[in-house]
JSON list of C-alpha atoms in Angstrom, two decimals:
[
{"chain": "A", "resi": 1, "resn": "MET", "atom": "CA", "xyz": [5.22, -16.04, 45.73]},
{"chain": "A", "resi": 2, "resn": "GLU", "atom": "CA", "xyz": [2.39, -17.04, 42.62]},
{"chain": "A", "resi": 3, "resn": "GLU", "atom": "CA", "xyz": [0.92, -14.34, 40.78]},
{"chain": "A", "resi": 4, "resn": "GLY", "atom": "CA", "xyz": [-2.48, -14.16, 42.08]},
{"chain": "A", "resi": 5, "resn": "ALA", "atom": "CA", "xyz": [-1.74, -15.37, 45.43]},
{"chain": "A", "resi": 6, "resn": "VAL", "atom": "CA", "xyz": [-3.76, -13.01, 48.36]},
{"chain": "A", "resi": 7, "resn": "LEU", "atom": "CA", "xyz": [-0.87, -12.50, 50.69]},
{"chain": "A", "resi": 8, "resn": "VAL", "atom": "CA", "xyz": [-3.10, -11.35, 53.57]},
{"chain": "A", "resi": 9, "resn": "LYS", "atom": "CA", "xyz": [-6.44, -12.88, 54.50]},
{"chain": "A", "resi": 10, "resn": "GLU", "atom": "CA", "xyz": [-9.62, -11.35, 55.02]},
{"chain": "A", "resi": 11, "resn": "ALA", "atom": "CA", "xyz": [-10.98, -14.24, 57.09]},
{"chain": "A", "resi": 12, "resn": "GLU", "atom": "CA", "xyz": [-8.65, -12.83, 59.48]},
{"chain": "A", "resi": 13, "resn": "LYS", "atom": "CA", "xyz": [-9.55, -9.02, 59.71]},
{"chain": "A", "resi": 14, "resn": "LYS", "atom": "CA", "xyz": [-6.89, -7.98, 57.48]},
{"chain": "A", "resi": 15, "resn": "ILE", "atom": "CA", "xyz": [-6.78, -5.74, 54.54]},
{"chain": "A", "resi": 16, "resn": "PRO", "atom": "CA", "xyz": [-6.54, -8.52, 51.57]},
{"chain": "A", "resi": 17, "resn": "MET", "atom": "CA", "xyz": [-3.90, -8.34, 49.37]},
{"chain": "A", "resi": 18, "resn": "LYS", "atom": "CA", "xyz": [-2.81, -10.28, 45.78]},
{"chain": "A", "resi": 19, "resn": "ILE", "atom": "CA", "xyz": [-0.36, -9.75, 42.54]},
{"chain": "A", "resi": 20, "resn": "GLU", "atom": "CA", "xyz": [-1.37, -10.06, 39.57]},
{"chain": "A", "resi": 21, "resn": "GLU", "atom": "CA", "xyz": [0.31, -8.96, 35.83]},
{"chain": "A", "resi": 22, "resn": "GLY", "atom": "CA", "xyz": [3.01, -6.92, 38.32]},
{"chain": "A", "resi": 23, "resn": "LYS", "atom": "CA", "xyz": [0.48, -5.02, 40.06]},
{"chain": "A", "resi": 24, "resn": "LEU", "atom": "CA", "xyz": [-0.43, -5.10, 44.13]},
{"chain": "A", "resi": 25, "resn": "TYR", "atom": "CA", "xyz": [-3.96, -4.45, 44.77]},
{"chain": "A", "resi": 26, "resn": "ILE", "atom": "CA", "xyz": [-4.84, -3.83, 47.99]},
{"chain": "A", "resi": 27, "resn": "GLY", "atom": "CA", "xyz": [-7.83, -3.92, 49.72]},
{"chain": "A", "resi": 28, "resn": "ASP", "atom": "CA", "xyz": [-11.22, -4.09, 48.25]},
{"chain": "A", "resi": 29, "resn": "MET", "atom": "CA", "xyz": [-13.51, -0.79, 47.95]},
{"chain": "A", "resi": 30, "resn": "PRO", "atom": "CA", "xyz": [-11.51, 1.13, 47.36]},
{"chain": "A", "resi": 31, "resn": "GLN", "atom": "CA", "xyz": [-8.87, -0.31, 45.96]},
{"chain": "A", "resi": 32, "resn": "LEU", "atom": "CA", "xyz": [-4.95, 0.80, 46.35]},
{"chain": "A", "resi": 33, "resn": "ILE", "atom": "CA", "xyz": [-3.78, -0.36, 42.65]},
{"chain": "A", "resi": 34, "resn": "VAL", "atom": "CA", "xyz": [0.84, -0.03, 42.85]},
{"chain": "A", "resi": 35, "resn": "ASP", "atom": "CA", "xyz": [2.79, -0.82, 39.78]},
{"chain": "A", "resi": 36, "resn": "LEU", "atom": "CA", "xyz": [6.05, -2.90, 40.88]},
{"chain": "A", "resi": 37, "resn": "ASP", "atom": "CA", "xyz": [7.25, -1.65, 37.66]},
{"chain": "A", "resi": 38, "resn": "THR", "atom": "CA", "xyz": [6.31, 1.38, 37.27]},
{"chain": "A", "resi": 39, "resn": "GLN", "atom": "CA", "xyz": [6.26, 2.31, 40.95]},
{"chain": "A", "resi": 40, "resn": "GLU", "atom": "CA", "xyz": [2.54, 4.82, 39.47]},
{"chain": "A", "resi": 41, "resn": "ASN", "atom": "CA", "xyz": [0.35, 4.64, 41.69]},
{"chain": "A", "resi": 42, "resn": "TYR", "atom": "CA", "xyz": [-3.61, 4.41, 41.28]},
{"chain": "A", "resi": 43, "resn": "ILE", "atom": "CA", "xyz": [-7.18, 4.33, 44.54]},
{"chain": "A", "resi": 44, "resn": "ARG", "atom": "CA", "xyz": [-9.87, 2.71, 42.40]},
{"chain": "A", "resi": 45, "resn": "THR", "atom": "CA", "xyz": [-13.09, 3.55, 43.67]},
{"chain": "A", "resi": 46, "resn": "GLU", "atom": "CA", "xyz": [-16.21, 2.35, 42.15]},
{"chain": "A", "resi": 47, "resn": "GLU", "atom": "CA", "xyz": [-16.60, 5.85, 39.47]},
{"chain": "A", "resi": 48, "resn": "ARG", "atom": "CA", "xyz": [-12.54, 6.54, 39.17]},
{"chain": "A", "resi": 49, "resn": "LEU", "atom": "CA", "xyz": [-8.63, 6.58, 39.33]},
{"chain": "A", "resi": 50, "resn": "ILE", "atom": "CA", "xyz": [-7.24, 8.47, 41.23]},
{"chain": "A", "resi": 51, "resn": "SER", "atom": "CA", "xyz": [-3.57, 9.07, 40.39]},
{"chain": "A", "resi": 52, "resn": "TYR", "atom": "CA", "xyz": [-2.39, 8.73, 44.19]},
{"chain": "A", "resi": 53, "resn": "LYS", "atom": "CA", "xyz": [0.43, 10.69, 44.54]},
{"chain": "A", "resi": 54, "resn": "LYS", "atom": "CA", "xyz": [2.89, 9.14, 47.55]},
{"chain": "A", "resi": 55, "resn": "ARG", "atom": "CA", "xyz": [4.97, 6.57, 47.50]},
{"chain": "A", "resi": 56, "resn": "ILE", "atom": "CA", "xyz": [4.51, 2.84, 48.41]},
{"chain": "A", "resi": 57, "resn": "GLU", "atom": "CA", "xyz": [8.19, 1.22, 48.79]},
{"chain": "A", "resi": 58, "resn": "LEU", "atom": "CA", "xyz": [7.07, -2.41, 50.19]},
{"chain": "A", "resi": 59, "resn": "SER", "atom": "CA", "xyz": [10.43, -4.84, 49.51]},
{"chain": "A", "resi": 60, "resn": "PRO", "atom": "CA", "xyz": [10.06, -7.72, 47.79]},
{"chain": "A", "resi": 61, "resn": "ASP", "atom": "CA", "xyz": [11.32, -10.51, 51.24]},
{"chain": "A", "resi": 62, "resn": "LEU", "atom": "CA", "xyz": [7.52, -8.41, 53.09]},
{"chain": "A", "resi": 63, "resn": "LEU", "atom": "CA", "xyz": [6.16, -9.35, 49.32]},
{"chain": "A", "resi": 64, "resn": "ALA", "atom": "CA", "xyz": [7.21, -12.61, 49.54]},
{"chain": "A", "resi": 65, "resn": "GLY", "atom": "CA", "xyz": [5.36, -13.60, 53.03]},
{"chain": "A", "resi": 66, "resn": "LYS", "atom": "CA", "xyz": [8.39, -12.35, 55.57]},
{"chain": "A", "resi": 67, "resn": "ARG", "atom": "CA", "xyz": [7.29, -10.86, 58.27]},
{"chain": "A", "resi": 68, "resn": "ALA", "atom": "CA", "xyz": [4.12, -10.79, 58.31]},
{"chain": "A", "resi": 69, "resn": "ASN", "atom": "CA", "xyz": [3.09, -8.03, 60.95]},
{"chain": "A", "resi": 70, "resn": "VAL", "atom": "CA", "xyz": [5.52, -5.72, 59.59]},
{"chain": "A", "resi": 71, "resn": "LEU", "atom": "CA", "xyz": [3.48, -6.10, 56.10]},
{"chain": "A", "resi": 72, "resn": "GLN", "atom": "CA", "xyz": [-0.14, -5.22, 57.51]},
{"chain": "A", "resi": 73, "resn": "THR", "atom": "CA", "xyz": [1.00, -2.29, 59.41]},
{"chain": "A", "resi": 74, "resn": "ALA", "atom": "CA", "xyz": [2.87, -0.52, 56.00]},
{"chain": "A", "resi": 75, "resn": "LEU", "atom": "CA", "xyz": [-0.55, -1.93, 53.92]},
{"chain": "A", "resi": 76, "resn": "GLU", "atom": "CA", "xyz": [-3.26, -0.29, 57.14]},
{"chain": "A", "resi": 77, "resn": "TYR", "atom": "CA", "xyz": [-1.13, 2.62, 57.04]},
{"chain": "A", "resi": 78, "resn": "TYR", "atom": "CA", "xyz": [-1.23, 3.43, 53.68]},
{"chain": "A", "resi": 79, "resn": "TYR", "atom": "CA", "xyz": [-5.02, 1.60, 52.66]},
{"chain": "A", "resi": 80, "resn": "ALA", "atom": "CA", "xyz": [-6.01, 4.03, 55.67]},
{"chain": "A", "resi": 81, "resn": "GLN", "atom": "CA", "xyz": [-4.42, 6.97, 53.91]},
{"chain": "A", "resi": 82, "resn": "ALA", "atom": "CA", "xyz": [-6.12, 6.10, 50.70]},
{"chain": "A", "resi": 83, "resn": "CYS", "atom": "CA", "xyz": [-9.81, 5.74, 51.97]},
{"chain": "A", "resi": 84, "resn": "GLU", "atom": "CA", "xyz": [-9.10, 9.39, 53.51]},
{"chain": "A", "resi": 85, "resn": "ILE", "atom": "CA", "xyz": [-7.73, 10.76, 49.53]},
{"chain": "A", "resi": 86, "resn": "ALA", "atom": "CA", "xyz": [-10.80, 8.64, 48.09]},
{"chain": "A", "resi": 87, "resn": "GLU", "atom": "CA", "xyz": [-13.57, 10.07, 50.76]},
{"chain": "A", "resi": 88, "resn": "GLY", "atom": "CA", "xyz": [-12.46, 13.55, 50.62]},
{"chain": "A", "resi": 89, "resn": "MET", "atom": "CA", "xyz": [-12.87, 13.03, 46.99]},
{"chain": "A", "resi": 90, "resn": "LYS", "atom": "CA", "xyz": [-16.10, 11.86, 46.30]},
{"chain": "A", "resi": 91, "resn": "ILE", "atom": "CA", "xyz": [-17.56, 14.84, 49.70]},
{"chain": "A", "resi": 92, "resn": "ALA", "atom": "CA", "xyz": [-15.63, 16.88, 46.80]},
{"chain": "A", "resi": 93, "resn": "GLU", "atom": "CA", "xyz": [-17.28, 16.13, 44.61]},
{"chain": "A", "resi": 94, "resn": "GLU", "atom": "CA", "xyz": [-20.40, 15.96, 45.87]},
{"chain": "A", "resi": 95, "resn": "TYR", "atom": "CA", "xyz": [-20.58, 19.48, 46.91]},
{"chain": "A", "resi": 96, "resn": "ARG", "atom": "CA", "xyz": [-19.70, 20.66, 44.07]},
{"chain": "A", "resi": 97, "resn": "GLU", "atom": "CA", "xyz": [-22.70, 19.11, 42.12]},
{"chain": "A", "resi": 98, "resn": "LYS", "atom": "CA", "xyz": [-24.84, 20.68, 44.82]},
{"chain": "A", "resi": 99, "resn": "ALA", "atom": "CA", "xyz": [-22.74, 24.43, 43.93]},
{"chain": "A", "resi": 100, "resn": "ASN", "atom": "CA", "xyz": [-23.53, 24.02, 40.52]},
{"chain": "A", "resi": 101, "resn": "THR", "atom": "CA", "xyz": [-26.98, 23.17, 40.52]},
{"chain": "A", "resi": 102, "resn": "THR", "atom": "CA", "xyz": [-28.48, 25.37, 43.13]},
{"chain": "A", "resi": 103, "resn": "VAL", "atom": "CA", "xyz": [-30.54, 28.49, 41.70]},
{"chain": "A", "resi": 104, "resn": "ARG", "atom": "CA", "xyz": [-29.10, 32.16, 42.52]},
{"chain": "A", "resi": 105, "resn": "GLU", "atom": "CA", "xyz": [-31.64, 35.29, 43.09]},
{"chain": "A", "resi": 106, "resn": "LYS", "atom": "CA", "xyz": [-31.08, 38.36, 41.87]},
{"chain": "A", "resi": 107, "resn": "ARG", "atom": "CA", "xyz": [-31.72, 41.02, 43.60]}
]
């Protein structure tokens, strides 16, 4: 498998995935990043990099393009969870900002 190859094409309405420099990039934004050497996982949003504590295991034969339907199912599962976490973080941050700017009256 060559580095930088997009294994799942977006034109087919599937989640894009590529491998570059030992890292697996899933999706666009938010983007799930898996370090294939250390197995550390991150979710990249427009604002930050969030540590993703869930273990992601994809076998070498899946990454080589074998059993594309199994790979796509795994990507959809992991990416959906990453998107939910990113959305939850965004909502929490917006709420925190709103709560911090609320003026309270003394009675």
